[in-house]
Short mmCIF file of C-alpha atoms in Angstrom, two decimals:
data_model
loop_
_atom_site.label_atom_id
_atom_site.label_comp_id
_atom_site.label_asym_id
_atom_site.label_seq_id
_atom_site.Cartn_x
_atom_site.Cartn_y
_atom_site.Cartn_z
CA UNK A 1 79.69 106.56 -138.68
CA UNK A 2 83.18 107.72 -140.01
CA UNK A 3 85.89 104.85 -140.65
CA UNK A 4 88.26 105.91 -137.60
CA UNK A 5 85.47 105.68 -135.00
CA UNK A 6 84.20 102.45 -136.57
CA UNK A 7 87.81 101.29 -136.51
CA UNK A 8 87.60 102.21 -132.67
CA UNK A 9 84.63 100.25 -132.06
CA UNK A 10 85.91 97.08 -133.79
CA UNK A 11 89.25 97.26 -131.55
CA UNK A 12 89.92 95.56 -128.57
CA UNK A 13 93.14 95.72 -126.40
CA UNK A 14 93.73 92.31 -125.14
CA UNK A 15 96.73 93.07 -122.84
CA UNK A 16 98.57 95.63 -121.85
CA UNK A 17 101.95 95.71 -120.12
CA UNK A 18 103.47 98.58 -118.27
CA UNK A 19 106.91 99.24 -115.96
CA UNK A 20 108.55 102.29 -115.02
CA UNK A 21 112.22 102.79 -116.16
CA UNK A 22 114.80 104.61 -113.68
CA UNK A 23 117.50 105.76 -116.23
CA UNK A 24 120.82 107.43 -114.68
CA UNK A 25 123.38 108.58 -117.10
CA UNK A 26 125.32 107.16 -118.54
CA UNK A 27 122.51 104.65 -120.21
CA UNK A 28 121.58 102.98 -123.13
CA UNK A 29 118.82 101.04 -124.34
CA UNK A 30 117.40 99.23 -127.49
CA UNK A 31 114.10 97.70 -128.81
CA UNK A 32 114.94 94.76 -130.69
CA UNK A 33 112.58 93.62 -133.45
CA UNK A 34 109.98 91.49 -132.83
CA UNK A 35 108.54 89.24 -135.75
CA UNK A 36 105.45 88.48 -136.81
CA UNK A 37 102.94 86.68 -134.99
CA UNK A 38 102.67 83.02 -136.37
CA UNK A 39 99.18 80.78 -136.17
CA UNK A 40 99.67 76.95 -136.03
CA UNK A 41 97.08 75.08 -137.86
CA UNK A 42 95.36 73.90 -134.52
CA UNK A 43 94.86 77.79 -134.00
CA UNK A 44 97.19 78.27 -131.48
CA UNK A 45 99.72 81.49 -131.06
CA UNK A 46 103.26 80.11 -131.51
CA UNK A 47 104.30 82.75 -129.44
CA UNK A 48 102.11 86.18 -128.06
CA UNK A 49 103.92 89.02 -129.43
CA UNK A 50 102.86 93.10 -128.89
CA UNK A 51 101.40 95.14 -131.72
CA UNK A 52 102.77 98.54 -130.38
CA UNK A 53 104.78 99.60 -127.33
CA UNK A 54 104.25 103.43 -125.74
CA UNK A 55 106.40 105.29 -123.82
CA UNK A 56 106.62 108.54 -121.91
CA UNK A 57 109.15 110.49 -120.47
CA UNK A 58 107.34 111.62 -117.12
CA UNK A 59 111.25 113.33 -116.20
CA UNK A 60 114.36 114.28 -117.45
CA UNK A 61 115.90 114.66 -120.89
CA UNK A 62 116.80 112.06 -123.46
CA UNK A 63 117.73 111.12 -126.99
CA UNK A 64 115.64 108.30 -129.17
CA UNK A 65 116.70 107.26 -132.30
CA UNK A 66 113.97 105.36 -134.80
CA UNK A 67 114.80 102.80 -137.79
CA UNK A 68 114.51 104.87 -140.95
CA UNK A 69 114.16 108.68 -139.16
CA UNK A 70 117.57 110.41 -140.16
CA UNK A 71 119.05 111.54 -136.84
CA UNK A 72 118.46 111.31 -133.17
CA UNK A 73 115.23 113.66 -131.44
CA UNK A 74 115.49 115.31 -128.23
CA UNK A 75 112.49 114.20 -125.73
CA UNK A 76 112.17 116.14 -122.47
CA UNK A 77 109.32 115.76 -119.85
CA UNK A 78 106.03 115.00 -120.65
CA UNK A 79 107.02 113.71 -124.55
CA UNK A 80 105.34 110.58 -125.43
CA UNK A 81 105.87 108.25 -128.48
CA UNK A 82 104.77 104.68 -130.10
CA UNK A 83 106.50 102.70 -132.10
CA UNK A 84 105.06 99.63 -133.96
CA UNK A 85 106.20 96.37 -133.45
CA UNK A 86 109.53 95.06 -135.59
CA UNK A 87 110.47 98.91 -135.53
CA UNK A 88 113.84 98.81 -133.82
CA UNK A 89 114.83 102.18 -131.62
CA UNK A 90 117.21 103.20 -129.06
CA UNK A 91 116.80 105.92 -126.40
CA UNK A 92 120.05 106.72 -124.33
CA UNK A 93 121.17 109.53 -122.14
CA UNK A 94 123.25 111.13 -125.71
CA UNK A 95 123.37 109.96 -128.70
CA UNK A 96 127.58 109.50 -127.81
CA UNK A 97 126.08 106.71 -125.80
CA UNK A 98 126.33 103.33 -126.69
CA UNK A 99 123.65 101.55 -125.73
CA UNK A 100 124.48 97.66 -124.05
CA UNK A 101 120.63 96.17 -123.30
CA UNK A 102 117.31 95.67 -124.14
CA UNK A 103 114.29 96.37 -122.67
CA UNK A 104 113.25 93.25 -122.96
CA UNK A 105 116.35 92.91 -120.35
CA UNK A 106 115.30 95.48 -118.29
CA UNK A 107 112.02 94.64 -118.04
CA UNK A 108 112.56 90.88 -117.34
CA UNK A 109 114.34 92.09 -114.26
CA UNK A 110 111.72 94.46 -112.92
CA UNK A 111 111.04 94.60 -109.38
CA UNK A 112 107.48 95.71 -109.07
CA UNK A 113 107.07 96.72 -112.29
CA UNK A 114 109.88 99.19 -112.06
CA UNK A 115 113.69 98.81 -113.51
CA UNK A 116 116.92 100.64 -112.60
CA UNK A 117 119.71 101.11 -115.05
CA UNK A 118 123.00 103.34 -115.64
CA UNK A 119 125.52 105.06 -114.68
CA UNK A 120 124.57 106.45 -111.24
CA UNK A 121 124.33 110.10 -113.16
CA UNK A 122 121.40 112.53 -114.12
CA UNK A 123 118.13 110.60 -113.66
CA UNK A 124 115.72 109.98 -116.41
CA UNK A 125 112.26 108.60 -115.95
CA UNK A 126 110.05 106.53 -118.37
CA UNK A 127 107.03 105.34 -118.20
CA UNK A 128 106.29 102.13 -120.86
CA UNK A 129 103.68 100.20 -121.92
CA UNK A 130 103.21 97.34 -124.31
CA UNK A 131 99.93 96.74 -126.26
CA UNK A 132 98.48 93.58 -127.78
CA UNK A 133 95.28 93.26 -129.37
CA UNK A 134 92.60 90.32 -129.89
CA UNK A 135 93.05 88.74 -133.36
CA UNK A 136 89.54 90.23 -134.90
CA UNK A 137 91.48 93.57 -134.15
CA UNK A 138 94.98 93.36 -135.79
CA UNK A 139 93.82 93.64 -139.64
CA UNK A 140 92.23 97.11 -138.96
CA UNK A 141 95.02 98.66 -136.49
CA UNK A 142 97.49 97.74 -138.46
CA UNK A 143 96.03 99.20 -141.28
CA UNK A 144 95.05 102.46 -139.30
CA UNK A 145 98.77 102.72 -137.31
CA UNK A 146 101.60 104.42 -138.29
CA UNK A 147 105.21 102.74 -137.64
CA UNK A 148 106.32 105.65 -135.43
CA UNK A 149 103.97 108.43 -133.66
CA UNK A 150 105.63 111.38 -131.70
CA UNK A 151 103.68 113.70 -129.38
CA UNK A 152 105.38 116.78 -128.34
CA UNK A 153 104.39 117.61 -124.23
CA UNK A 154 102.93 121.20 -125.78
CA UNK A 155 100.84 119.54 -128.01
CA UNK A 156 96.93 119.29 -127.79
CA UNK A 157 95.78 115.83 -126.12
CA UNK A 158 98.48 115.60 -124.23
CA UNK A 159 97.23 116.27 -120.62
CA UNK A 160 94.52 113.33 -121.31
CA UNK A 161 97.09 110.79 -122.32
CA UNK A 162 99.15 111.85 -119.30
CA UNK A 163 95.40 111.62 -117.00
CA UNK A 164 95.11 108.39 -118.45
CA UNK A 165 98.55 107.28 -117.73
CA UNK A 166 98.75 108.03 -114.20
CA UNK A 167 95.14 106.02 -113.87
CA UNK A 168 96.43 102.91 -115.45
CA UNK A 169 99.28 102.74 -113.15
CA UNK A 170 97.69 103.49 -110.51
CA UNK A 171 94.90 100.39 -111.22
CA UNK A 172 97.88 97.88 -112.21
CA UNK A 173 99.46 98.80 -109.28
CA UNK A 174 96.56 98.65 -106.53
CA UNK A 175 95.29 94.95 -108.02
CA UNK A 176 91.92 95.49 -107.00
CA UNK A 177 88.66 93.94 -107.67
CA UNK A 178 88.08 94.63 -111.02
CA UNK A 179 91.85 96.40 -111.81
CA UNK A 180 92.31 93.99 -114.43
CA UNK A 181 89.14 94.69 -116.83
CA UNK A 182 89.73 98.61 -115.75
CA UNK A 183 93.29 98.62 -116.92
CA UNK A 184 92.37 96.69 -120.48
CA UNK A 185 89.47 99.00 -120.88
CA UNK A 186 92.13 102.13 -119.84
CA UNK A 187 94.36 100.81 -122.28
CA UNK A 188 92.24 101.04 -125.16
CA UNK A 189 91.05 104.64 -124.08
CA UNK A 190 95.02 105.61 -124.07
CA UNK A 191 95.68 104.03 -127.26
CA UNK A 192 93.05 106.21 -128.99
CA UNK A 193 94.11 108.83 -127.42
CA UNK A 194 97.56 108.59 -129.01
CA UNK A 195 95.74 108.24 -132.29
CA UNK A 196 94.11 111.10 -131.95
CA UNK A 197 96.52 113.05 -130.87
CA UNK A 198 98.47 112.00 -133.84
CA UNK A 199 95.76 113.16 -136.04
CA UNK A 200 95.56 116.29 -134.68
CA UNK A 201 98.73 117.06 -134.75
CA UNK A 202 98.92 117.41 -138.83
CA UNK A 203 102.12 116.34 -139.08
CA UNK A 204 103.10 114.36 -142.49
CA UNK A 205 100.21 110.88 -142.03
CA UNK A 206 98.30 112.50 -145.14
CA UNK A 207 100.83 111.15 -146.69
CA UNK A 208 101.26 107.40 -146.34
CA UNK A 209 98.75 104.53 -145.82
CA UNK A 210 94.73 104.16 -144.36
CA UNK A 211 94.90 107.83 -142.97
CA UNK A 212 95.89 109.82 -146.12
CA UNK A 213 93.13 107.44 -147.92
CA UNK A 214 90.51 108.42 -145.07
CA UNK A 215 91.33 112.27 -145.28
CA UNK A 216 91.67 111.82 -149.14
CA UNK A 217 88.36 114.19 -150.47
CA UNK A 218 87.02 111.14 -152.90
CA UNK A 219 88.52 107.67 -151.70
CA UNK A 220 87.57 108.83 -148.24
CA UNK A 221 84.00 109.46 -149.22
CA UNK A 222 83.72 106.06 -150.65
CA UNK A 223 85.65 104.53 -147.55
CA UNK A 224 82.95 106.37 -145.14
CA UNK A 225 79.96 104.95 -147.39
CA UNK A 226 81.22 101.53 -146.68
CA UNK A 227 81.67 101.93 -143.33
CA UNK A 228 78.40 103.28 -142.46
CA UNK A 229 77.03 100.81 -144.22
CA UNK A 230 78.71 97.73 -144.43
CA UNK A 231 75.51 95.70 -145.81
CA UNK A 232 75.06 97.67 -148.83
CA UNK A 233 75.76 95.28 -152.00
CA UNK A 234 78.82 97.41 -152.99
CA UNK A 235 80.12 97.86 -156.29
CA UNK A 236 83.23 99.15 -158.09
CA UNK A 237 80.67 101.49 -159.87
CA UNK A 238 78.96 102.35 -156.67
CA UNK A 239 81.81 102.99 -154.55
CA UNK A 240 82.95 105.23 -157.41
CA UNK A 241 79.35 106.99 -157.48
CA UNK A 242 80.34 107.76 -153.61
CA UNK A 243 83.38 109.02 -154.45
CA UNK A 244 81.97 111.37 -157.49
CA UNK A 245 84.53 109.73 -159.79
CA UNK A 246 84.41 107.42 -162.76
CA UNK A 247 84.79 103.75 -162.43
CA UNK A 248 87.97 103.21 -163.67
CA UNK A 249 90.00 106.81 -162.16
CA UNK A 250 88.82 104.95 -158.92
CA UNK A 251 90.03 101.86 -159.09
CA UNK A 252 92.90 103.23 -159.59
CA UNK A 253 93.38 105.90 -156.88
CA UNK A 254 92.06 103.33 -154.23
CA UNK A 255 94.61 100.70 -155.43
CA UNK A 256 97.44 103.47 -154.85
CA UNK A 257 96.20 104.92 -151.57
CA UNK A 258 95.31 101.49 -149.85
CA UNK A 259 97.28 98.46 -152.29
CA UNK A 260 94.10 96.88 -152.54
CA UNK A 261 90.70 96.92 -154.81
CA UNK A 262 87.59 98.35 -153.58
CA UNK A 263 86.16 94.80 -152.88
CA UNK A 264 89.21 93.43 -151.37
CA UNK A 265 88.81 96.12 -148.75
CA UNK A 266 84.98 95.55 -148.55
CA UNK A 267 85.06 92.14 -148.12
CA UNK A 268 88.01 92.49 -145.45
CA UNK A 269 85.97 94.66 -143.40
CA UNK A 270 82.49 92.72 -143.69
CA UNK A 271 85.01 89.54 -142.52
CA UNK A 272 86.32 92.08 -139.07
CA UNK A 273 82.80 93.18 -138.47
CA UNK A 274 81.56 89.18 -138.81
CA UNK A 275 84.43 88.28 -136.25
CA UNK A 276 82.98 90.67 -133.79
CA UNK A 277 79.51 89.27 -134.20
CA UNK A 278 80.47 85.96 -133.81
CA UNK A 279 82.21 86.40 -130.84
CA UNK A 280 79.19 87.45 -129.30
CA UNK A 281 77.18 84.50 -129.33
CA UNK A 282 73.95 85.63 -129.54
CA UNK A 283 73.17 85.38 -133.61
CA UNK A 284 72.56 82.77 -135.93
CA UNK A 285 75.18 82.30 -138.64
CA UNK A 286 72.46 83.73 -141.14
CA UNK A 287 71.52 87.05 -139.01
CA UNK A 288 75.32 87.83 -139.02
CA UNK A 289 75.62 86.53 -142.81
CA UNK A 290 72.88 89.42 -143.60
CA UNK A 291 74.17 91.70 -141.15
CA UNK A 292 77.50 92.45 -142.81
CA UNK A 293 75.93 91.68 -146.83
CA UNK A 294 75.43 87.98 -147.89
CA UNK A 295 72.13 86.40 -148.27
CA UNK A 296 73.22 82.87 -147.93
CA UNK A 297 75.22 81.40 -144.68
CA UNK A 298 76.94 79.11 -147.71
CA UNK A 299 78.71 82.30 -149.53
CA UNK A 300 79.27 83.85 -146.25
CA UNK A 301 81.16 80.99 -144.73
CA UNK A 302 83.18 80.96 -148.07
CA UNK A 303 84.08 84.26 -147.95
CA UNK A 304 84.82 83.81 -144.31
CA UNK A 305 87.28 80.98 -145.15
CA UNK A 306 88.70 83.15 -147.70
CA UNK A 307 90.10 85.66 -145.54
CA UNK A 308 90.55 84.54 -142.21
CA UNK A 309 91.69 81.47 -142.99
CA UNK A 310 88.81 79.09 -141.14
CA UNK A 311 85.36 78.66 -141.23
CA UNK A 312 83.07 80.74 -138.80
CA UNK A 313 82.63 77.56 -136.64
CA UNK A 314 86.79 76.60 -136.45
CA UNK A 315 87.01 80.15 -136.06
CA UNK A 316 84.81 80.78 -132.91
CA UNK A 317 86.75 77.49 -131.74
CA UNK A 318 90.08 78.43 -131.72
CA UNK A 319 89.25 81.88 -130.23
CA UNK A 320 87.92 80.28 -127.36
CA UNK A 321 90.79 78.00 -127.34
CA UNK A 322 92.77 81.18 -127.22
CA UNK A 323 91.43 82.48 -124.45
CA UNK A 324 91.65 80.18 -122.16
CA UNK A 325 87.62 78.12 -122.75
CA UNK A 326 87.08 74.66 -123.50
#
């Protein structure tokens, strides 16, 4: 299995929002930051906060400007972008515009799901959507995500993400048996989509972060070893052997790519596969021990601790607790 898909299975979209924007010039909006989801020690959210918000310009013509992107881009119908959470932006009718809300304004004062705002001028249309994740997903999106994705309406993938679109709103819209599970499970099918999209579009990701380690010829052979097989007792030496490089040029070139060690990152991802399988129910604390490399529940649990910041049994608790069980 290659990383990305793996990634993919591991995720799971917890909520998604979505409204419809009516712009008419003149208009102005920003997207405030939004800080980082806090835990309290009883395992409860502080406050639910989005990992990534989407939007798409279904009509008209407008300008959005992104934190730390020299310069204002043009979108026109069909564009689509997603910007990580505490990325601030603005999108207004021209970048002369100065923009006086939020959509967190906006939204708040939705009727049906869709807001009207501006000037009574040329009308703009955009479709947006807000994305959270369960808890067992944020380590690996985060690590996968870029802060800011752009997808052109004449690039490839973007008739599916429109297809998908248009079938999320309509199943939020009609509230139907079932809409509920269908939109969440929608959700995550759009989300990859952008992702994919994003990948194909070869555009500078080699560069920073998870991706440019994946598509790196060495670190991402050693990063696909591990996630096909998770189990294996992994070394520094091993991963290395993976990777066709000696022991110590690795260490280093992972460190750069990813700003961890090798067994940082293996252990991290043994602890998100282990929060899958425990949220299943259906293994002993052993059988998912072995499953993702320890031979003892004891070092498992330890190593559990370590990173997530419980035990598999608090753990498995407060996730219930999250969601609503006793």
């Amino acid at each position: 299995m290659d990383p990305i898909t793996d990634i993919f299975r591991t995720m799971h979209v917890s909520a998604f929002g979505q409204h419809r924007l009516e712009a008419t010039a003149p208009w102005g909006l920003t997207q405030e930051k939004q800080t980082e989801e806090k835990i309290t020690p009883s395992g409860k959210k502080n406050a639910p906060t989005d990992l990534a918000h989407f939007a798409m310009l279904s009509r008209g013509n407008c300008w959005l400007s992104v934190e730390g992107i020299p310069g204002p881009i043009p979108l026109t119908g069909g564009d689509c972008f997603l910007v990580v959470r505490g990325t601030s932006i603005v999108m207004r009718d021209s970048p002369r515009t100065r923009p006086r809300s939020t959509f967190r304004e906006i939204a708040a004062n939705a009727n049906s799901n869709v807001a009207h705002y501006g000037g009574g001028g040329a009308p703009t249309t955009v479709v947006c959507g807000s994305f959270s994740f369960e808890r067992a997903s944020l380590k690996p999106i985060t690590q996968l995500l870029p802060r800011f994705i752009l997808i052109k309406a004449d690039q490839a993938h973007t008739l599916a993400l429109h297809n998908t679109m248009q079938a999320l709103a309509s199943e939020m819209a009609e509230q139907a048996p079932g809409s509920e599970v269908v939109a969440t499970r929608l959700a995550e099918v759009l989300f990859i989509q952008v992702l994919r999209a994003h990948i194909a579009s070869e555009v500078e990701w080699r560069n920073k972060g998870w991706l440019r380690a994946i598509f790196d010829p060495q670190v991402g052979a050693a990063l696909s070893a591990v996630h096909a097989s998770v189990s294996t007792p992994w070394t520094v030496e091993s991963l290395a052997a993976a990777a066709t490089m000696s022991r110590s040029a690795f260490a280093v070139r992972f460190k750069e790519l990813l700003g961890q060690t090798p067994l940082e990152y293996v252990t991290e991802w043994r602890m998100q596969k282990a929060m899958q399988l425990l949220q299943q129910r259906d293994k002993k604390l052993i059988d998912v021990a072995r499953l993702v490399g320890y031979d003892s529940d004891a070092a498992f649990s330890k190593a559990f601790k370590r990173v997530v910041g419980a035990n598999p049994g608090e753990y498995l608790k407060r996730s219930y607790q999250n969601r609503g069980h006793v």
